[in-house]
XYZ file of C-alpha atoms in Angstrom:
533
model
C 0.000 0.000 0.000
C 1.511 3.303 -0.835
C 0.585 6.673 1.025
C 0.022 9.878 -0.903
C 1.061 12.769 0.412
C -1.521 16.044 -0.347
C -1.212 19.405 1.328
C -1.050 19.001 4.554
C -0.222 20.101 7.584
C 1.088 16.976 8.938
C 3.638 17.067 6.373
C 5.490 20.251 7.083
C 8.226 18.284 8.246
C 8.798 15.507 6.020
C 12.083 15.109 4.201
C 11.834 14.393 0.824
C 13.221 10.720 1.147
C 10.141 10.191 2.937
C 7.830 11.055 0.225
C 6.115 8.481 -1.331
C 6.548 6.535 -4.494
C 4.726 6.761 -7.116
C 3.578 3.443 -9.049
C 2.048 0.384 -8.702
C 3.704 -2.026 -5.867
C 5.348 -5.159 -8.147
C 4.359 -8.861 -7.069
C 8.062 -9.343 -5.502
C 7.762 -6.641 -2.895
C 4.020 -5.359 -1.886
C 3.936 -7.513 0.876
C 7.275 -5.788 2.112
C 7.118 -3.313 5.221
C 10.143 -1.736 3.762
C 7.912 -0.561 1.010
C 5.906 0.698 2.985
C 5.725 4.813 2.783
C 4.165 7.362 5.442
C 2.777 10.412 4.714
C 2.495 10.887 8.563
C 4.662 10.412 11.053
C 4.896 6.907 12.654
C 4.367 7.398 17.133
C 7.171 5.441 18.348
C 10.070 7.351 18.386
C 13.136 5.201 17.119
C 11.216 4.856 13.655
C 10.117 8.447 13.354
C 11.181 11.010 10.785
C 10.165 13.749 13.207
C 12.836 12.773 15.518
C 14.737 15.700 14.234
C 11.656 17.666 15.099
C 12.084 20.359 18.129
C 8.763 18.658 19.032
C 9.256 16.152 21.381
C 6.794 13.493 21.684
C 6.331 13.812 25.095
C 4.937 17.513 24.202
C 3.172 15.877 21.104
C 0.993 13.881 23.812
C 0.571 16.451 25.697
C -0.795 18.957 23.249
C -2.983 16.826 22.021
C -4.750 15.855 25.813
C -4.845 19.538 25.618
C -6.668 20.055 22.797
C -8.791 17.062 23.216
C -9.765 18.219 26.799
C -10.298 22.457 25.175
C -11.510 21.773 22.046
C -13.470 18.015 21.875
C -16.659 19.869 23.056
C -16.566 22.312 20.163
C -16.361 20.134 17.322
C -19.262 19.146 15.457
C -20.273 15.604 14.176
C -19.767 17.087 10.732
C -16.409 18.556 11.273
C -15.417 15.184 12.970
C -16.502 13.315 9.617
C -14.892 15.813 7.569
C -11.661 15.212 9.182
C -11.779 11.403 9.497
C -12.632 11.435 5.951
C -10.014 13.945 4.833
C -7.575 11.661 7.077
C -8.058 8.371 5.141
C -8.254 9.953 2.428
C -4.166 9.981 2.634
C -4.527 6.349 1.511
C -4.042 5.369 -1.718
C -4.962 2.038 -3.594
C -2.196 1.501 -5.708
C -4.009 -0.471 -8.212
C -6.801 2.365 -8.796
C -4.347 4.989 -8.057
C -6.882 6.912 -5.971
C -7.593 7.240 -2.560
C -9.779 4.357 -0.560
C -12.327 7.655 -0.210
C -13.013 8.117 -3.761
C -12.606 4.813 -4.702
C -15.909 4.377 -2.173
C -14.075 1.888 0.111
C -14.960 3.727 3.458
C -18.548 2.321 4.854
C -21.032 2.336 8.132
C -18.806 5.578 9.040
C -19.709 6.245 13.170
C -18.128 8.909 15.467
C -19.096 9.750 18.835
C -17.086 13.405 19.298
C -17.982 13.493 22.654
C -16.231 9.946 23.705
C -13.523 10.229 21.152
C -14.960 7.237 19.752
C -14.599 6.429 15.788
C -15.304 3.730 14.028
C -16.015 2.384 10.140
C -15.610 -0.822 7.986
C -13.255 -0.687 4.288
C -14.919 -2.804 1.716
C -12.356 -3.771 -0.436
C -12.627 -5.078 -4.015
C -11.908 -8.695 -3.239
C -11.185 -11.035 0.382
C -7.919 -11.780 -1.369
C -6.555 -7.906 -1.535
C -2.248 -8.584 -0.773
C -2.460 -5.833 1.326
C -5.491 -5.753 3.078
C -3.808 -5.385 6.647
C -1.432 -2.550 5.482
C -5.024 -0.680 4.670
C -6.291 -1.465 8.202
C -3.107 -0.607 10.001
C -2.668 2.905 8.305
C -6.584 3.803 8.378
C -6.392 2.953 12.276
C -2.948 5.462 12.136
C -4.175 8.313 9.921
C -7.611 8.772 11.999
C -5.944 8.233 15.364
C -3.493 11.296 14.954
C -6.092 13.879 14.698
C -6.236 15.550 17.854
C -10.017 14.572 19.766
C -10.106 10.843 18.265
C -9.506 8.113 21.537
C -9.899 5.011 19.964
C -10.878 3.791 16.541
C -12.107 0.933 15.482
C -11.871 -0.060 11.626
C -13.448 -3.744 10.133
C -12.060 -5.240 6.988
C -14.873 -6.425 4.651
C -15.382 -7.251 0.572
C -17.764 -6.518 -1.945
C -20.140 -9.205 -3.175
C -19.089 -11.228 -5.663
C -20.197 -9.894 -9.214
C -18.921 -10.008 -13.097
C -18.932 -6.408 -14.686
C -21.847 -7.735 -16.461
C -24.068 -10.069 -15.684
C -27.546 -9.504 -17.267
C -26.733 -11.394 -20.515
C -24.623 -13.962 -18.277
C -26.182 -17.900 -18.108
C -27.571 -17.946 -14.114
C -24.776 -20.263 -13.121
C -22.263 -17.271 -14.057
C -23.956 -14.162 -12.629
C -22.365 -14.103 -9.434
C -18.491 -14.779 -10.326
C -16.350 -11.180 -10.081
C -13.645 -12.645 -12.261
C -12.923 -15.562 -14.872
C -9.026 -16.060 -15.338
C -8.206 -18.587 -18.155
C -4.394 -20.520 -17.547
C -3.437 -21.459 -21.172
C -0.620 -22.828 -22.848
C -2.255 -23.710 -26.432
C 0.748 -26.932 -25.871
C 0.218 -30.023 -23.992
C 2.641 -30.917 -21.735
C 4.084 -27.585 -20.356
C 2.334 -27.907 -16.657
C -0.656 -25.594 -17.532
C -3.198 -27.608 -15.515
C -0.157 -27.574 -12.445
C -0.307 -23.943 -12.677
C -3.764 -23.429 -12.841
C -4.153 -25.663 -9.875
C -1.717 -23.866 -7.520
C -2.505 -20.339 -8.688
C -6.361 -21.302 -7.825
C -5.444 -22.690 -3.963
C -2.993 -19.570 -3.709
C -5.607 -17.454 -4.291
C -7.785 -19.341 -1.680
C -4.499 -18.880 0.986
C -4.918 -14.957 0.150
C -8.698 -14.974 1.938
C -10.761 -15.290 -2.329
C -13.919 -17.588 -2.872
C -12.495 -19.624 -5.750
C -13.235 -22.165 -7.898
C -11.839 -24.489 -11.020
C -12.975 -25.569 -14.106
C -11.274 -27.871 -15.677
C -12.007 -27.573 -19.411
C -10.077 -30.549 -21.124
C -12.596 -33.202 -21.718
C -10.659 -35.453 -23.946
C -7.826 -36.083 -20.858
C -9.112 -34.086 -17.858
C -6.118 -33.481 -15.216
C -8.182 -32.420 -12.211
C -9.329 -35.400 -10.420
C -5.011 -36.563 -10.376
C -4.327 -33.062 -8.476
C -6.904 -32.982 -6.294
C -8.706 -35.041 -3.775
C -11.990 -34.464 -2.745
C -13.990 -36.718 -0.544
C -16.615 -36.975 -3.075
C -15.282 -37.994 -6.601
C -18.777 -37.479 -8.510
C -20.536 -34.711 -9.317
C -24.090 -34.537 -8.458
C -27.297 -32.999 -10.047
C -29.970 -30.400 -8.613
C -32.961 -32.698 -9.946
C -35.343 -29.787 -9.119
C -33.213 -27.423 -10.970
C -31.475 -29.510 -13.577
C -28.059 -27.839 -12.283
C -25.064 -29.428 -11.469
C -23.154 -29.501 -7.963
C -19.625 -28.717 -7.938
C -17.418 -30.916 -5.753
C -15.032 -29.201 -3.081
C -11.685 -29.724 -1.974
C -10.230 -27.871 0.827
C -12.635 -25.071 0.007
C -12.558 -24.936 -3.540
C -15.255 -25.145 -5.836
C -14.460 -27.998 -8.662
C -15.603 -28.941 -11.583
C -13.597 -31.568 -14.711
C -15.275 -33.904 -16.868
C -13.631 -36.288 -14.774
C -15.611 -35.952 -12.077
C -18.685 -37.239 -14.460
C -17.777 -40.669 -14.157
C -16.970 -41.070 -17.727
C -13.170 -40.963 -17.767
C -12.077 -39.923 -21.047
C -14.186 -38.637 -23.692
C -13.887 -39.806 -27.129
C -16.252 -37.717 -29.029
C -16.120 -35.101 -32.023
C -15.034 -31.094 -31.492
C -18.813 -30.020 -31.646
C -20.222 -32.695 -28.820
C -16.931 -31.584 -26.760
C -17.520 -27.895 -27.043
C -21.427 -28.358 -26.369
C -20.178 -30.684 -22.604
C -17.762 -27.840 -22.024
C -20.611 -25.142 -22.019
C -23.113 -27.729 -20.169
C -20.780 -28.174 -17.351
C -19.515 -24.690 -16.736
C -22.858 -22.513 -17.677
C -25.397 -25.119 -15.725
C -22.601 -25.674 -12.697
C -23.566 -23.850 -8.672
C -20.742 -21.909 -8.731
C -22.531 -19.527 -6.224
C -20.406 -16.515 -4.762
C -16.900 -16.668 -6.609
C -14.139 -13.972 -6.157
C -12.385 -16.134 -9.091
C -13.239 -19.187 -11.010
C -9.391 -20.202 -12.562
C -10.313 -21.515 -16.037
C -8.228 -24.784 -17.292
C -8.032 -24.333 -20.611
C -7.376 -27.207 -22.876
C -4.115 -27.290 -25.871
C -4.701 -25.455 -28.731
C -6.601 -22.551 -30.697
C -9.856 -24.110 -31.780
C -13.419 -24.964 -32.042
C -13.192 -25.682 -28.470
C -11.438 -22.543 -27.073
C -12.797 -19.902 -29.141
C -16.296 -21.326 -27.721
C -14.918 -21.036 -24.099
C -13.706 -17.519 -25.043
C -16.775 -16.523 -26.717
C -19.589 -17.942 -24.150
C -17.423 -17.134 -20.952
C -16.953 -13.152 -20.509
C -13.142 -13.859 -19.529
C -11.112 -10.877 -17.496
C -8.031 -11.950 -17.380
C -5.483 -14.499 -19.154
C -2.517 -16.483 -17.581
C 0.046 -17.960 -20.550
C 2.305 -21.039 -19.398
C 5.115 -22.082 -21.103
C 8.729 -23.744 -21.240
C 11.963 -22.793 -22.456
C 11.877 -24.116 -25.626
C 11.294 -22.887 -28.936
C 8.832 -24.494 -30.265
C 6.526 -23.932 -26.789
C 7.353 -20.135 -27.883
C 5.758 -21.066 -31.415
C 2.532 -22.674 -30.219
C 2.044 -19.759 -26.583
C 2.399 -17.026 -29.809
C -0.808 -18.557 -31.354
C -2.808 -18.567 -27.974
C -1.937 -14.779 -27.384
C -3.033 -13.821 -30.413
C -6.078 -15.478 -30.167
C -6.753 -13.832 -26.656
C -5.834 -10.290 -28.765
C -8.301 -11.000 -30.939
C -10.836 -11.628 -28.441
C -10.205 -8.866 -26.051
C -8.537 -10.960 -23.316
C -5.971 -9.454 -21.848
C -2.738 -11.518 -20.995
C -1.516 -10.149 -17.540
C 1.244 -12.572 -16.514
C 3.566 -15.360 -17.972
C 4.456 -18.112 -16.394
C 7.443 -20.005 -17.852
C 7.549 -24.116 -16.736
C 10.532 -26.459 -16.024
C 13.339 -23.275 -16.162
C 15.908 -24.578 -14.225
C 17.407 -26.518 -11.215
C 20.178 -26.229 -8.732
C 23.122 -29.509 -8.086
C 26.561 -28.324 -7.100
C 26.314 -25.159 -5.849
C 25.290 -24.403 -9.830
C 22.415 -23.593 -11.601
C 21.398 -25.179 -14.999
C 19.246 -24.092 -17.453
C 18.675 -27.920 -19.267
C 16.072 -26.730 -22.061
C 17.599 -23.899 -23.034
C 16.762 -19.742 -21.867
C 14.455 -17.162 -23.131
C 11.005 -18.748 -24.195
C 9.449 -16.779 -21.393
C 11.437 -13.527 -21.842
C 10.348 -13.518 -25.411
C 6.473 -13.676 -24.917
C 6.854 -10.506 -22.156
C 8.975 -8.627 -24.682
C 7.665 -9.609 -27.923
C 3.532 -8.895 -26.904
C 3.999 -6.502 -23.850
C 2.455 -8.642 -21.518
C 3.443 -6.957 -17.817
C 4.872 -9.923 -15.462
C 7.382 -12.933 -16.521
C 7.150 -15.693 -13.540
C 9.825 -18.644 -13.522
C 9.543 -21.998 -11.908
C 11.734 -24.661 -11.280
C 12.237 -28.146 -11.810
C 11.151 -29.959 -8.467
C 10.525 -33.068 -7.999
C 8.014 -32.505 -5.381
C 6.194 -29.993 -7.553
C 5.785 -32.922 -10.019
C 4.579 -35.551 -6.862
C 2.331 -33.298 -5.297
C 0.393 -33.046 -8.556
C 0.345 -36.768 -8.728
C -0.612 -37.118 -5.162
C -3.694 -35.479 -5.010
C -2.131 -32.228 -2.675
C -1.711 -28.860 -4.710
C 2.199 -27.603 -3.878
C 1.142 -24.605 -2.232
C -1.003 -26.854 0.564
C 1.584 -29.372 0.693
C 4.693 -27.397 1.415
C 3.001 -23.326 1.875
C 6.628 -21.956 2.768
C 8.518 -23.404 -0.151
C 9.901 -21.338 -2.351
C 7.352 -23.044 -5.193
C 4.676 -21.504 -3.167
C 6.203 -18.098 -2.366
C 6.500 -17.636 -6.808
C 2.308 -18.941 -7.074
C 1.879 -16.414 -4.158
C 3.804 -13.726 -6.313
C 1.390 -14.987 -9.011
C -1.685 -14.709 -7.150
C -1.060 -11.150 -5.907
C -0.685 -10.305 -9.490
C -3.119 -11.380 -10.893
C -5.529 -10.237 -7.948
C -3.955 -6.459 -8.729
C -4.277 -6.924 -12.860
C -7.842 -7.968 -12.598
C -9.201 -5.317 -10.305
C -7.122 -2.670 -12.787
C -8.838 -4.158 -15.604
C -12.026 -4.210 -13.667
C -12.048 -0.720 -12.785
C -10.759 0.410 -16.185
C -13.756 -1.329 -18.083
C -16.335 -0.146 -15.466
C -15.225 3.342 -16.397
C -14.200 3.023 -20.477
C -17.473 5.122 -21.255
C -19.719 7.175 -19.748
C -21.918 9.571 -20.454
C -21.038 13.184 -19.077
C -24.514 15.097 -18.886
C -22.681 18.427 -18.185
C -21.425 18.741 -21.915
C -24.304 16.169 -23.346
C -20.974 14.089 -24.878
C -20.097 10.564 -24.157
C -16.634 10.163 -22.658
C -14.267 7.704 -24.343
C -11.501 6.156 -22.659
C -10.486 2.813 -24.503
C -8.854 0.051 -21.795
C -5.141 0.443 -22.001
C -4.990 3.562 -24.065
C -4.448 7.087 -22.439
C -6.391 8.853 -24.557
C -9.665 10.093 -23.667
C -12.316 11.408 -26.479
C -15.932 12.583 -26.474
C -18.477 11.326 -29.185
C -22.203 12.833 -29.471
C -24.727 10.108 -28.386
C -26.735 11.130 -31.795
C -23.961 10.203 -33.415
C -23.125 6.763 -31.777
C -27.042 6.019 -32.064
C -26.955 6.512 -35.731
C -23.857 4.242 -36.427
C -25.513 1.029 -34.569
C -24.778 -1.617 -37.096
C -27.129 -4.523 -35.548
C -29.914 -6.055 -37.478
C -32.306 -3.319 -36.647
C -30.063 -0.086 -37.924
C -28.631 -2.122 -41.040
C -30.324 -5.266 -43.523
C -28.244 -7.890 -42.456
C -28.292 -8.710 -46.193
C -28.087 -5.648 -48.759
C -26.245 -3.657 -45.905
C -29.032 -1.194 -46.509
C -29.147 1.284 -44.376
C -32.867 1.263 -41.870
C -32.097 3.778 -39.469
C -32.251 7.173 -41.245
C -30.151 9.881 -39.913
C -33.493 12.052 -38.935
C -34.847 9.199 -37.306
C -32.149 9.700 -34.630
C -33.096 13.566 -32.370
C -29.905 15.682 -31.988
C -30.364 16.218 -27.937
C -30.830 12.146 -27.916
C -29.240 11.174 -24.727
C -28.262 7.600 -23.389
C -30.178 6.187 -20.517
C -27.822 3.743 -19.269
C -24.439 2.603 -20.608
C -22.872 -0.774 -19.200
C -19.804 -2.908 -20.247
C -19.892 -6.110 -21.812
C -16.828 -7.743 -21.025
C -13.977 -6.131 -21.906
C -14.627 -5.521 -25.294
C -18.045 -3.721 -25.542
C -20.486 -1.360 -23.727
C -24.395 -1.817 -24.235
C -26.349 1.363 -24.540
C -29.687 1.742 -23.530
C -31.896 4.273 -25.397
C -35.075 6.641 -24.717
C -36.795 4.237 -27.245
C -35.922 1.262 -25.411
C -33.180 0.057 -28.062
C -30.179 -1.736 -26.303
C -27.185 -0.793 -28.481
C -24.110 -3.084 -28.326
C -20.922 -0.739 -29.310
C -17.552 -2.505 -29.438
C -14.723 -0.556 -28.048
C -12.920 -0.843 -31.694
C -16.280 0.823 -33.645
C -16.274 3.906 -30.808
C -12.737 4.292 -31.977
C -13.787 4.836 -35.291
C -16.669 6.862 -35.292
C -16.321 10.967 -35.534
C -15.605 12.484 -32.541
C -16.592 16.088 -31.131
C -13.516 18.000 -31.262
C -14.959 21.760 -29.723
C -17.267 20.897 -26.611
C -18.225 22.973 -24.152
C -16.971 22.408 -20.771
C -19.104 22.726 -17.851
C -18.925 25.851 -15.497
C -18.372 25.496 -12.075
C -21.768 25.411 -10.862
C -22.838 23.075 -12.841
C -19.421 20.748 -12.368
């Protein structure tokens, strides 16, 4: 967690070396204290920046007795929640970039002036936040330095579980807050290991999480795991299906079916896939880790296409021709609006001798981040027990939690927990309509630019069945059909691709980032005056 440091004056007296950082915190060292930066000063002495101060503490304490004994009487409830608000409001999410008070974490806000008493609850994006206790230790800091506060008392909560969109999601998806597909588009590289220890990592970090295993012609999941009950059972009433749990974790693999194997043709397999993951209980899920099956086809551009994916995980090895097949798979996710947040490259190396060897070869890995921008590069190792554990039934990261295996899935987890809710929050707020200037604000995921189109004119270039004849391409919706001072009535996302407009008329308009990039876009637009800011 990083501190910002606004105007203040409770920072008249910080050096700059105490100033904070500016940037996201990297997997390898947001869980570090070292990292951690104050934009007040700490109370104990020996760690203080203000020892230099001709303030003493002792004369600290005692001026603020003082002024709670003088002053505590004269402060109103709303000047108390002004303060305790402008106080936390020194805490920055470094993921959103913006304070925990704009970013509407603060909740259930309760002060008592006259007993000093103040408490409140954070709700926090997801249970599995890396640094969820830094947040609670520095809100309880920043609102017990102002002067009349006596105690404070701060809960740690999380918002419901919930896609970005769910209206147009099958029921059995609605209440999942992210879908993170592990591919390798290669068989053999460890994808399903991966996918198995980055799920029960996340589940160590405090997330509701489930697994789907999506290979039905050799299904991985019932080797890696080992839950009591080996069969997967059926809602009769409902005609759903019951995922099985192991250690907390929702599962669900063709494997579990009691059919073994499949041996059936592409469309059958893609049409069990969507069966068992649409009709499936997943209930409440901060993530469901998707295991996707080798390869770019029928069967993964269905998964892709029916599952609103946030986030994509890319496994490979050191060799070159892994490189060859991972470059297909992250094109395919490029194509589909998936973004690729971390790579995780397989079987790098081991240790013998005091040496370390590299037996496949360097630079598979190193190639993908470079060569398609994708943000974090993740190596593991050759281990023998990484290998057993799968085949034992006991994920790595529950069998040995303090490994150094588990500490790199743990580095994992924390990034992809910090890419998704970055994604998240940049697709909730891609476009929006801004009433002040009657112009729709524009601000692709991933691109810094920000432009403003007229709703008339985003209204009159719908291209869906009932704008344009599907087969002449003749045009139906006229451009008078369409009033100038038309103005959207609700604008969602769809995925991260898409945002669906509703209309006076009632028309729900689906407009893909791509065609809002290409449409013309207001150049001279009034912007609003103060009053009506």
């Amino acid at each position: 967690m990083l501190l910002h440091a606004p105007s203040s004056p409770y920072l008249s007296l910080l050096s700059t070396k105490s100033r904070p950082r500016a940037g996201l915190l990297s997997p390898e060292n947001c869980l570090l204290s070292s990292d951690i930066y104050y934009s007040i000063p700490p109370k104990r002495l020996e760690n203080s920046i203000w020892a230099s101060s001709k303030r003493s503490v002792f004369s600290s304490a005692t001026t603020k007795a003082a002024s709670v004994e003088a002053g505590a009487s004269e402060i109103t409830t709303g000047v108390a929640e002004s303060d305790v608000l402008k106080a936390l409001s020194q805490i920055i999410d470094p993921d959103f970039g913006t304070d925990i008070v704009s970013c509407g974490f603060v909740k259930d806000l309760d002060i008592n002036v006259s007993s000093g008493e103040v408490s409140f609850r954070l709700e926090l994006t997801t249970p599995a936040c890396p640094i969820k206790d830094m947040f609670e230790q520095k809100a309880n800091e920043v609102v017990a330095m102002l002067p009349w506060v006596k105690n404070v008392n701060v809960t740690m909560s999380a918002q419901p579980a919930r896609p970005i969109f769910s209206e147009q999601l099958p029921v059995g998806l609605q209440k999942i807050s992210s879908i993170v597909a592990v591919s390798s588009c290669k068989g053999g590289v460890g994808k399903s290991t991966v996918a198995v220890n980055l799920a029960y990592s996340l589940a160590g970090m405090g997330a509701r999480v489930g697994i789907f295993d999506a290979d039905v012609y050799g299904p991985s999941l019932p080797t890696m795991v080992s839950p009591e009950n080996r069969l997967l059972e059926m809602n009769p009433e409902k005609g759903t299906i019951i995922p099985t749990e192991y250690l907390g974790v929702k599962l669900v693999s063709f494997g579990f079916a009691g059919q073994g194997r499949a041996i059936m043709r592409g469309p059958m397999v893609s049409g069990v896939i969507n069966q068992l993951l649409t009709t499936a209980e997943w209930g409440e899920l901060d993530y469901l880790v998707v295991d996707m099956p080798p390869g770019t086809g029928d069967i993964q551009l269905t998964l892709c296409q029916v599952v609103p994916l946030t986030a994509a995980v890319i496994v490979t090895t050191p060799q070159k021709l892994a490189f060859i097949d991972v470059a297909k798979g992250v094109r395919m996710f490029s194509k589909l609006k998936v973004p690729c947040v971390a790579v995780v490259e397989n079987m790098c190396h081991f240790d013998a001798d005091g040496k370390r060897y590299y037996p496949f070869g360097r630079g598979s890995g190193s190639q993908v981040v470079e060569q398609f921008g994708i943000p974090h590069l993740f190596d593991l190792p050759i281990r023998p027990t990484l290998s057993a554990s799968g085949d034992s039934g006991m994920p790595e990261v529950v069998a040995n939690p303090q490994g150094e295996v588990a500490k790199t899935f743990q580095n994992l987890g924390i990034c992809v927990v910090q890419q998704c809710a970055k994604i998240r929050q940049q697709v909730s707020t891609a476009v929006r309509y801004d009433k002040s200037i009657n112009a729709i604000r524009v601000k692709v995921p991933d691109s810094d630019e920000e432009f403003l189109l007229h709703p008339a004119t985003v209204r009159r270039n719908d291209r869906s069945a009932q704008s344009v004849d599907e087969w002449t391409g003749e045009q139906k919706l006229q451009y008078t059909d369409v009033p100038e001072d038309i103005e959207p009535e609700d604008i969602r996302p769809m995925g991260n691709y898409a945002v669906s407009i509703t209309w006076p008329d009632g028309f729900s308009q689906i407009a893909p980032y791509d065609q809002l990039q290409m449409m013309e876009r207001l150049v001279d637009c009034p912007q609003p005056t103060p009053a009506q800011a």
